[in-house]
Amino acid sequence: MNRHVLDPAPRSYVSNIYLLDRSNRGPSCAPARQSLKDLHDWLLHDATQIDNVMLMFEEFMWRCKAADLGIDRCTLHVGTLHPRVIGFSWVWNSQDQLCDEIAADANALTQSSFTLSPLYRVMKEGETIKNDLESEEGRNSAPLMGELAEQGYTAYVAMPLSASGEMHNAMTFATKTPGGWPSVDKDQIRSLIDLLALHVERHIVQRIARNVADTYLGPIAGQRVLDGEIRRGDGEAIKAVVLMSDMRGFTQLADRLSGPEVTAILNAYFDRVSAAVLAHGGDILKFMGDGILAVFDQQVLGENAAANAAVKASRTALAAIEELNEAPIEGLPDPAFWQPLKIGIGLHRGEVFFGNVGGEERLDFTVIGRAVNETSRVESLCKPLGRELLLTEPVREALSGDLQTELNAMGEHALRGVGKPVAIFSA
């Protein structure tokens, strides 16, 4: 899920629902007039070339409007496989002419706005629900039905699509046509929805693949793998700032606490460092025991920007760890057993190979090279030098403005495997 959620105004969404993207192309994205055959042909041909669910769904709905199907509001709901998101939805309305893509976290499933909605029975039980919103019974059947009736809607239909895990995918339709839905060929409409559902299934598979790749490889490496870089040796030499982070006293911590307790602390640490890296344009490549390997690609960010981002991300991560020490989050063991949590971060800049390494049947998309090894050596100096963040002269040279002048020189130090001493700075 995109971490940078959007302001939903002029619409509003309940808690645990987040606006990710919005389109407002309006009727201009579809022909002014359509027949059901035109819609059918579009789904079979042109729609296959659209790689964005929101844009495809939006155009489909405006084409339905052009075909006089009487649909004034429509929503599409699908489940997904994602560490933080339970599903995605798309919400189209002909009145405000907006089409939104929204995400729901797991807590959304327990909210009354969902459990009291007809959508709950559709997605959980696979029912098809029809409500006459001009009748008192229909208006009072659920809070959402009353809201839609007040907005002028006269009829509502919610139907299941294919099942996705334990939940069905679903679509809902509402009309403002007096007396309810206009007279149309329901079999043809169902055929169109079934075709749309096939497109949706295709996009779900693609999105899950992207989610898994992003989760386990990172967004940059994940995209490269999905783009076809899956052979051993595929990759390229890049210039980057390499970041390595390590937790202090992890061995002793593991001796004092149970496995689940250690895992909870590791996750709290990983979450704060990785969030800082990602927020500043870096890419997390590996969690190694209690260590983190990340890169800031100069080709993507620029030479100065990559160095600046690495230092800023490191400082943000250290501040987040300090905040965790001051105000431990729920779910962590007794602070007496782990506080203060201390980490060390090393930064170095150089050329690395960014690509696939490993066995013929089991590969790892990562960075290797001398710069990676030297970064590890720099990080290992944090403890003896009593500093939380250390960086080398190549990183210092690429920094701009105050970020460079604020550094403290720590002298030259011998790094294991490096021929001559290296100038080290604390930030």
Phi, psi and omega in degrees: 000137175300125180290339184264079181288157189255160174287121185280353182307140009277359175274171174219147179231151182289170179299150181075008175241129187232133177282123181257324184203158182212143174233141179228041182292335179067196184300342184295344181278000181222161176298156180291330179228142180218147168256169177297326177294320177301316179298316180300314181294322179297318179295326181283335188237279189300324182297334181292343182269355181269120185259012180238119184300316183301314182291323177295313181297317179300313181295320178302316183291321178290330174292323175297321178296320179292338179268009177059042178276355174078012181274123180249345178211136180212142175228147179234132186229129180224148174275166181209174175245107187204144182293339184236350187238134179269335180185167178239151176222157176231132187236117181243142179215129183285342183284307178272354175061029178253149171231117184252145167254124182233157179237148178239133173273176187299330181292341180297333182292342181259356181286143181297332178299337176262312185293334179265003181268150173304333181300329180299312181291327179294312185284326181277319188249350181077021180283157168252128186238132177235132180231131173271105185280357174272351178261152179297320180299316180294317180296326184268003185288338179194152179306320180297324181295321177296320179295317180294321179297319178296332180275000176100006178283143185250339181207152184218139177225135174231130183223149178281149167254209180291154178285142176233097186071229181276349184244147173277146164289161186205158171228147173233149181225142174221147181231153173254009179296125178303133181085000177100205188294140175294163180284113179222167177282104186294327179295321178292320178298317180297323178297320178295318180294321178297321177294318178299321181298325177295319176299317181299317179301318179299317181291326179297314180300316180296320181291320178297318178300318179293319178301314181295316180297317179296319184293317187263339182243340188097155185298323182286306179297321180300316180295323181292323176295315179294334178279358173117000180277078185237005178265146178301130182096344176297134180152193181203159174279129178231156172261129187208162167267123181262134178244133172231134179235146183216144178271135178281139174068027183295321181299314179295322178299317180294331178286330185272333189242162177285166179304310179298325179292317177297319179299319180298319179291316178302315182296322178297318178293311179301318184298318183288318180289315182294322178298320179294318180297311182295322181295338181253017173088009178274176180229123176281124182256331186198141166253119186241095184063251175253016181250159179230134175244126180219160177226151172240103188286120179294330180292327180276315188263334189101153187299307181292318183296324180295316179293315179300316181296321180296316179293315180296319178297319180297316179294321177298317180297316180296321177295322180292323177294320178296320177297323177296321177296320183284327182221081181302141180278162178296142177101352178270154179292174179310123182305336180299337183270348184221344180281148352279141175282123182238142177227162174235142180232131175243140179234136176213154183236135179177190181268135178225159172267123182249102183176201187272128171225157177136201178276173183296326184254354181218107186248161175229129177266108188209190174244139176224162177137174183301320182298326178293314180298319181292326177298319178300319179294321179296315180299324181293345177279347183303316183293307181295332180271354179067035181234151180268335183222119178235147178216163184263171179302318178301326176290315180303317182300327184273350181287154180245152171054226185297331181300329180277316184288341181280351185288153175249126179288130180252009180085182178265141183225143177282130175252133181303126179089356180252132189299319183231157181303151184242134177289128183241143179230149174255147183235000000 
